[in-house]
CSV table of C-alpha atoms in Angstrom, one decimal:
chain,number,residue,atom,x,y,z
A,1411,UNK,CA,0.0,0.0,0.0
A,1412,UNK,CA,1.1,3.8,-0.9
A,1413,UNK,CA,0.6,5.3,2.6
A,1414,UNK,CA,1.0,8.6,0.2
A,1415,UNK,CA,3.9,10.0,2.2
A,1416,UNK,CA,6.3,10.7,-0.5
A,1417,UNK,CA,8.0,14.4,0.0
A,1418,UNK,CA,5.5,14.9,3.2
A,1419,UNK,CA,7.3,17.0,5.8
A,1420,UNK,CA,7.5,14.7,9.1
A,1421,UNK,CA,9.1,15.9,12.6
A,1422,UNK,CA,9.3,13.1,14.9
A,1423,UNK,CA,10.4,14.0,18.8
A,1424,UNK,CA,12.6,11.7,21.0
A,1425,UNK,CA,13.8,9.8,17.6
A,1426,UNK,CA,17.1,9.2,18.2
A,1427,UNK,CA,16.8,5.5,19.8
A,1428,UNK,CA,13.8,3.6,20.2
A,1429,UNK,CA,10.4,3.8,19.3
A,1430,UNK,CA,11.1,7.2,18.0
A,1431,UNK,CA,13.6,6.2,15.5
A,1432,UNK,CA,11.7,3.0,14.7
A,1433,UNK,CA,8.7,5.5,13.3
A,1434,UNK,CA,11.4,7.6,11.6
A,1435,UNK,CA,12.6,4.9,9.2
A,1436,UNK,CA,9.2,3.9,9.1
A,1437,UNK,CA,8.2,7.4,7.5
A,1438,UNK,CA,11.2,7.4,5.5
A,1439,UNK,CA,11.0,4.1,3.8
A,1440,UNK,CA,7.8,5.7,2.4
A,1441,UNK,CA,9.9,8.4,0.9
A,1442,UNK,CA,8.3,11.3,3.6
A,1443,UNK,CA,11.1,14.0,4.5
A,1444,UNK,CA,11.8,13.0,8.4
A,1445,UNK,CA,13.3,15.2,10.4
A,1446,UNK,CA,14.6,13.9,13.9
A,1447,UNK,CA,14.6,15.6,17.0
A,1448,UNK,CA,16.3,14.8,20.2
A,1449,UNK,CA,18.9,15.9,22.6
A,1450,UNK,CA,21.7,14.2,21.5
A,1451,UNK,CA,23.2,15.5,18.4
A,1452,UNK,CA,25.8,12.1,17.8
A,1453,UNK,CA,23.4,9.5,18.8
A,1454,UNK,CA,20.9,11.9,16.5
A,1455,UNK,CA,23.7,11.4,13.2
A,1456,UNK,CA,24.4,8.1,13.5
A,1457,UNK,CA,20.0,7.4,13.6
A,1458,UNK,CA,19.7,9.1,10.6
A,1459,UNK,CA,22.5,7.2,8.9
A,1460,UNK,CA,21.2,3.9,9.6
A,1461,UNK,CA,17.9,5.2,8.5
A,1462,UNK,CA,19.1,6.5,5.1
A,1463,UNK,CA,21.2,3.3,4.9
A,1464,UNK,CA,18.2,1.2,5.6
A,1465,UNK,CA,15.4,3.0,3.5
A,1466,UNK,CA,17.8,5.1,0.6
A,1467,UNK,CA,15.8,8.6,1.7
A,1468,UNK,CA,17.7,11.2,3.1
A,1469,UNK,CA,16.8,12.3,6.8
A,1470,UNK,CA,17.2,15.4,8.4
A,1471,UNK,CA,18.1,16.0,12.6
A,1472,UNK,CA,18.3,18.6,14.6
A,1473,UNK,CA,19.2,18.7,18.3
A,1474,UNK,CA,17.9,20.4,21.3
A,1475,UNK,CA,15.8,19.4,24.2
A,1476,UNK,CA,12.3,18.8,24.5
A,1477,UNK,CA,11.9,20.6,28.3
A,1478,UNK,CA,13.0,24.1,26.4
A,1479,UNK,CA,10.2,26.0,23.9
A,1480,UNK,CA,12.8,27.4,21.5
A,1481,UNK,CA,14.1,23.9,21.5
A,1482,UNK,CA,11.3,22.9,19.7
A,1483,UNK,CA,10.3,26.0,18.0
A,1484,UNK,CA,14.1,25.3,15.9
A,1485,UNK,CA,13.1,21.8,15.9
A,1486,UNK,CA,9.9,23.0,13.9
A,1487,UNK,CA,11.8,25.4,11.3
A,1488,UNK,CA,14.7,22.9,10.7
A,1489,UNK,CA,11.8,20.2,9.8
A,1490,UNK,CA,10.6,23.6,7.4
A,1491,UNK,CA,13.7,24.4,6.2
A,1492,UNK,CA,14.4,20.6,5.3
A,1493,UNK,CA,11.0,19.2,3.8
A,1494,UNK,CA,8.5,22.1,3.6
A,1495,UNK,CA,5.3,22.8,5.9
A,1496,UNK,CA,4.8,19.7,8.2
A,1497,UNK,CA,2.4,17.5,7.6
A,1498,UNK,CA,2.6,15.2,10.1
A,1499,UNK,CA,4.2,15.8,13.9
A,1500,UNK,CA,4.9,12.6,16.2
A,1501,UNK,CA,5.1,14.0,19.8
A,1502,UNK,CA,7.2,11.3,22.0
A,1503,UNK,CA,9.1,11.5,25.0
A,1504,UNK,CA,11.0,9.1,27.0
A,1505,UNK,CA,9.5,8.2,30.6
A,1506,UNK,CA,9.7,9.8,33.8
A,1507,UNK,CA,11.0,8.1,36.9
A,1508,UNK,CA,9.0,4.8,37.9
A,1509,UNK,CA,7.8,5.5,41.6
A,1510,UNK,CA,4.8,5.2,43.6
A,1511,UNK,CA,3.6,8.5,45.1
A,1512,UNK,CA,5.2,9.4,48.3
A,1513,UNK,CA,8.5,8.5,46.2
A,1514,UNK,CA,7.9,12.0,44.6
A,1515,UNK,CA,8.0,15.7,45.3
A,1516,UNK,CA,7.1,18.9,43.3
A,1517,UNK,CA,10.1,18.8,41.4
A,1518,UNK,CA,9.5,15.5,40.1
A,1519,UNK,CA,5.8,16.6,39.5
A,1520,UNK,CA,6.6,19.3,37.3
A,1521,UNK,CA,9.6,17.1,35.3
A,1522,UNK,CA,7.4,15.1,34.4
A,1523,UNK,CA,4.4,17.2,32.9
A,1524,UNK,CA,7.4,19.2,31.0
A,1525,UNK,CA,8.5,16.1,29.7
A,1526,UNK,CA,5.5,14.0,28.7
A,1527,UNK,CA,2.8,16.2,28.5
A,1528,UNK,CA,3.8,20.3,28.0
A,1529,UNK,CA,6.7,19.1,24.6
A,1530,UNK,CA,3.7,17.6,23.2
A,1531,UNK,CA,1.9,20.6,23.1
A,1532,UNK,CA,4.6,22.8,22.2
A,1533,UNK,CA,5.4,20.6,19.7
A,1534,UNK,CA,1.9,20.7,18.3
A,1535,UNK,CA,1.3,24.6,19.0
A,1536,UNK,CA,4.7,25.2,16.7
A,1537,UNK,CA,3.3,23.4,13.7
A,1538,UNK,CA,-0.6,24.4,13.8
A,1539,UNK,CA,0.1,27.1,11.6
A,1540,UNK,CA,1.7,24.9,9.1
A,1541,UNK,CA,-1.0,21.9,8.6
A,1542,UNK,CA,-3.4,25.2,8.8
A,1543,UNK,CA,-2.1,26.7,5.6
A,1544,UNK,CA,-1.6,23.4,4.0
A,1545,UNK,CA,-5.2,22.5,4.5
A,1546,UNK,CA,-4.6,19.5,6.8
A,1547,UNK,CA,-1.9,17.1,8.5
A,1548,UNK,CA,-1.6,14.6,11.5
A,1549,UNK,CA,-0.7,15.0,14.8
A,1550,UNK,CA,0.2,11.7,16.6
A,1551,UNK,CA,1.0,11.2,20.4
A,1552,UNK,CA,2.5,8.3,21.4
A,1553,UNK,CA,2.1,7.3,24.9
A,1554,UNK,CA,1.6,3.8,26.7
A,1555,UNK,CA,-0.8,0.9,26.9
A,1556,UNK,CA,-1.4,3.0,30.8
A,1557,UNK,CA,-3.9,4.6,29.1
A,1558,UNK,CA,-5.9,1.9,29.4
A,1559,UNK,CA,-4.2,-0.2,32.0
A,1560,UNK,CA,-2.4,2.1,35.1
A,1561,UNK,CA,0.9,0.4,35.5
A,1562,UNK,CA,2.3,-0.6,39.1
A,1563,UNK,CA,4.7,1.9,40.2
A,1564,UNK,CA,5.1,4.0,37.2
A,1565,UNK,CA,2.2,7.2,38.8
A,1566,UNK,CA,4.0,10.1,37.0
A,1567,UNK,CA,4.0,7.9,33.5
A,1568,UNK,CA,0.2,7.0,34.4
A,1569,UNK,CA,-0.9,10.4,35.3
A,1570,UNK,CA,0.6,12.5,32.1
A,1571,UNK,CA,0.0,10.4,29.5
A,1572,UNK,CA,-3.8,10.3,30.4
A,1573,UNK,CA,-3.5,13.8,30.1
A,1574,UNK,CA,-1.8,13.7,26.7
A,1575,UNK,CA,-5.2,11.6,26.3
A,1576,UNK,CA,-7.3,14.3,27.3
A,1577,UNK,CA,-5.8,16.5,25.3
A,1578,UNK,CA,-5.5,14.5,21.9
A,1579,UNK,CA,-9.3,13.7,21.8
A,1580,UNK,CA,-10.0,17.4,23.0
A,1581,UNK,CA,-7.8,18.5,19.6
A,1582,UNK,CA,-9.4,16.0,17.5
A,1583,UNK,CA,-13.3,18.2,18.2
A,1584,UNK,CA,-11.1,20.9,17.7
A,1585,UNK,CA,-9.2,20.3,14.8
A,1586,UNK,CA,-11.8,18.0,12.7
A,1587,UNK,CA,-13.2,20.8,10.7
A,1588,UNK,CA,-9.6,21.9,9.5
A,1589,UNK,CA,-8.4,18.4,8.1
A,1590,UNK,CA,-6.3,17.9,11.1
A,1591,UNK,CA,-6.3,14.1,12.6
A,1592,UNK,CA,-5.0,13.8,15.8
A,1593,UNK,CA,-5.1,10.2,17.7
A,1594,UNK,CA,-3.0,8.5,20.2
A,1595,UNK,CA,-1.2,5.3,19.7
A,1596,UNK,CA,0.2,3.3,23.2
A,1597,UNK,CA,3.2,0.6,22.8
A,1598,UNK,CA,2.4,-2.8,25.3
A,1599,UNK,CA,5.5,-4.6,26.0
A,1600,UNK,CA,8.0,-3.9,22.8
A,1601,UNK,CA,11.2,-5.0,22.7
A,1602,UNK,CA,13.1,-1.5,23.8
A,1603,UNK,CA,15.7,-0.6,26.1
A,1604,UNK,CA,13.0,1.0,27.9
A,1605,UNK,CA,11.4,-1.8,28.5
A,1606,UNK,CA,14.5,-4.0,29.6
A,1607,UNK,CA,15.0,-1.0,32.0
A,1608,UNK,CA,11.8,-1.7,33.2
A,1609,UNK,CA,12.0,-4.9,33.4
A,1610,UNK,CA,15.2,-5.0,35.8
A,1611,UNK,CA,13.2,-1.9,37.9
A,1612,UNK,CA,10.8,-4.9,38.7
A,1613,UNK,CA,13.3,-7.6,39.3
A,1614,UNK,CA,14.4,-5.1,41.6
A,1615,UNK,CA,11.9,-4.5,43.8
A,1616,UNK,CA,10.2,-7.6,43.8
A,1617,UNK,CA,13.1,-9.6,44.6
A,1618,UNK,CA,12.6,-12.3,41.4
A,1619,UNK,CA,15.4,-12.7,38.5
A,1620,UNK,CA,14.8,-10.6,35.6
A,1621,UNK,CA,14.1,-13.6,33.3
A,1622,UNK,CA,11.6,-14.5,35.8
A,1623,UNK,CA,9.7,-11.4,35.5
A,1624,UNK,CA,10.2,-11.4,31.2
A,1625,UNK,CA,8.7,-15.2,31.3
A,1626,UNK,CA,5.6,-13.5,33.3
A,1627,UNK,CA,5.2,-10.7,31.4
A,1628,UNK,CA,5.0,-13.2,28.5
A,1629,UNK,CA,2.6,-15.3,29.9
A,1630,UNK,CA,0.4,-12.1,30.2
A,1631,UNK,CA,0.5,-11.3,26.1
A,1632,UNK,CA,-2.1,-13.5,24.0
A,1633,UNK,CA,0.8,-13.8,21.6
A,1634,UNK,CA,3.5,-14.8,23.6
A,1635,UNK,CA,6.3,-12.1,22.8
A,1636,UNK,CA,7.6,-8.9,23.2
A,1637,UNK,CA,6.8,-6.4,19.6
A,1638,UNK,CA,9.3,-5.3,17.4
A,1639,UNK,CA,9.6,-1.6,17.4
A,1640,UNK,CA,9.1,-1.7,13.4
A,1641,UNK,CA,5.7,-3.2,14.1
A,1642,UNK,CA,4.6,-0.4,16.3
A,1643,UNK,CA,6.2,2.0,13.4
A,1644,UNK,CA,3.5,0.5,10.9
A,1645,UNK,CA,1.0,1.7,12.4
A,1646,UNK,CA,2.3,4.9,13.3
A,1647,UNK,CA,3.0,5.7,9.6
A,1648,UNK,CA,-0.4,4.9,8.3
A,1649,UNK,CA,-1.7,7.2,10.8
A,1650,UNK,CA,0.4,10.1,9.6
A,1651,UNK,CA,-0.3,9.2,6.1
A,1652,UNK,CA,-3.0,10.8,4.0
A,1653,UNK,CA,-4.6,7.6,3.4
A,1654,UNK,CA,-5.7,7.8,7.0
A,1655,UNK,CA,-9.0,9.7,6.1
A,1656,UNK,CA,-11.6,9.0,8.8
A,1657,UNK,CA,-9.7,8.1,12.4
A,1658,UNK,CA,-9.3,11.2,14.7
A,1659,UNK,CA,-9.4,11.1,18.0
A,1660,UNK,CA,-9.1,7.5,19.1
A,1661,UNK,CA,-6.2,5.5,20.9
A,1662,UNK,CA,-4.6,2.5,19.2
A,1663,UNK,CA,-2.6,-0.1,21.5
A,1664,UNK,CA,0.1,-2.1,19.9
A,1665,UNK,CA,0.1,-4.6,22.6
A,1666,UNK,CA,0.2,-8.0,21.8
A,1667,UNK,CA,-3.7,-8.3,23.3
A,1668,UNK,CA,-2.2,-7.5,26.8
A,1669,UNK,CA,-4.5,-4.8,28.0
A,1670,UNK,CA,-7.7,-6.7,28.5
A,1671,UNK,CA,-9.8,-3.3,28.7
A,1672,UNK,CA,-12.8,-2.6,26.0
């Protein structure tokens, strides 16, 4: 399928590892002109260079951090400058802490909203005027399968990505009329170093091996693995592809079937 991508301006946030790069090469491989976006400027160059290895498209990078407004406003005009107006704007962030509540103080309160929550909409608020004057785009917000399922010990993940929820449903009424799409899209259990990181958090505190706690969380996925990053990726690109027409506003889990929530 021809997701329609081809010389489409795409800024992706947090995209120089992970999930964030996976949805990179997943944009570029359908020929859209990707700019990455994190704070890392080396890890950022040697992304893009496996990208363009991988998929033969050019990609652009800029660095800067995603806790600073002009960091992203420059993030915004070297995706311009690169490809054109944006067309389509994947907000992502890495994760904040894992804690329960009295682990955390004001300080880690307000982290985490600038991290999860407040990029994402000055991500979005710096290329409005673009996808306004072109007549449309897609905003995506990727978040986690929390959004359906709270997950133990992770309260500031769980409490700003439901707002990142809020919001993205809230900007889907908002946006409709204008040809903008906005949904959410949640990763289960993919194969990441965030997840391994998690992984050993819970070895950690529960006292088991970490092999232990993989073979559980395995048990708890109707298809018996971890996802590949590149299968979460799929899905993000048809969403910021014009041949998604008609979904706004809804949350997509790439899970594996583990959340068990309608």
């Amino acid at each position: 399928m021809d997701l329609g991508l081809k010389d489409k301006c795409c800024l992706v946030l947090a995209s120089s590892s992970g999930l964030g790069k996976a949805i990179a090469a997943a944009l570029a491989a359908e020929g859209a002109k990707v700019t990455l976006f994190s704070q890392n400027a080396e890890k950022l160059r040697a992304a893009a260079e496996e990208i363009e290895e991988k998929t033969g498209t050019t990609v652009n990078f800029h660095a800067g951090s995603l806790m600073k407004a002009d960091d992203i406003e420059k993030a915004a005009e070297a995706a311009r400058s690169f490809g054109g107006p944006i067309w389509a704007l994947v907000n992502n962030s890495g994760g904040p802490k894992p804690g329960t509540f009295d682990s955390f103080g004001d300080d880690a309160w307000q982290s985490a909203y600038e991290l999860c929550l407040l990029s994402f909409i000055r991500a979005i608020r710096a290329v409005l005027p673009d996808m306004r004057a072109q007549g449309g785009g897609r905003i995506l917000n990727s978040t986690s399968s929390s959004v359906k399922n709270p997950l133990n010990n992770l309260i500031l993940s769980n409490t700003m990505r439901m707002g990142v929820m809020g919001l993205s449903k809230s900007l889907s009424q908002e946006l409709g009329g204008e040809n903008i799409l906005v949904n959410v899209i949640g990763p289960g259990r993919i194969g990441t170093d965030r997840v391994e990181q998690m992984d050993a958090v819970r070895a950690e505190k529960t006292g088991q091996k970490v092999e232990d706690v993989v073979r559980a969380s395995l048990a708890s996925i109707p298809l018996g693995r971890y996802g590949k990053p590149e299968e979460y990726a799929d899905i993000a690109a048809f969403l910021c592809s014009p041949r998604n027409t008609y979904i706004t506003g809804q949350t997509v889990l790439v899970d594996g079937g583990l959340v068990k929530a309608y």
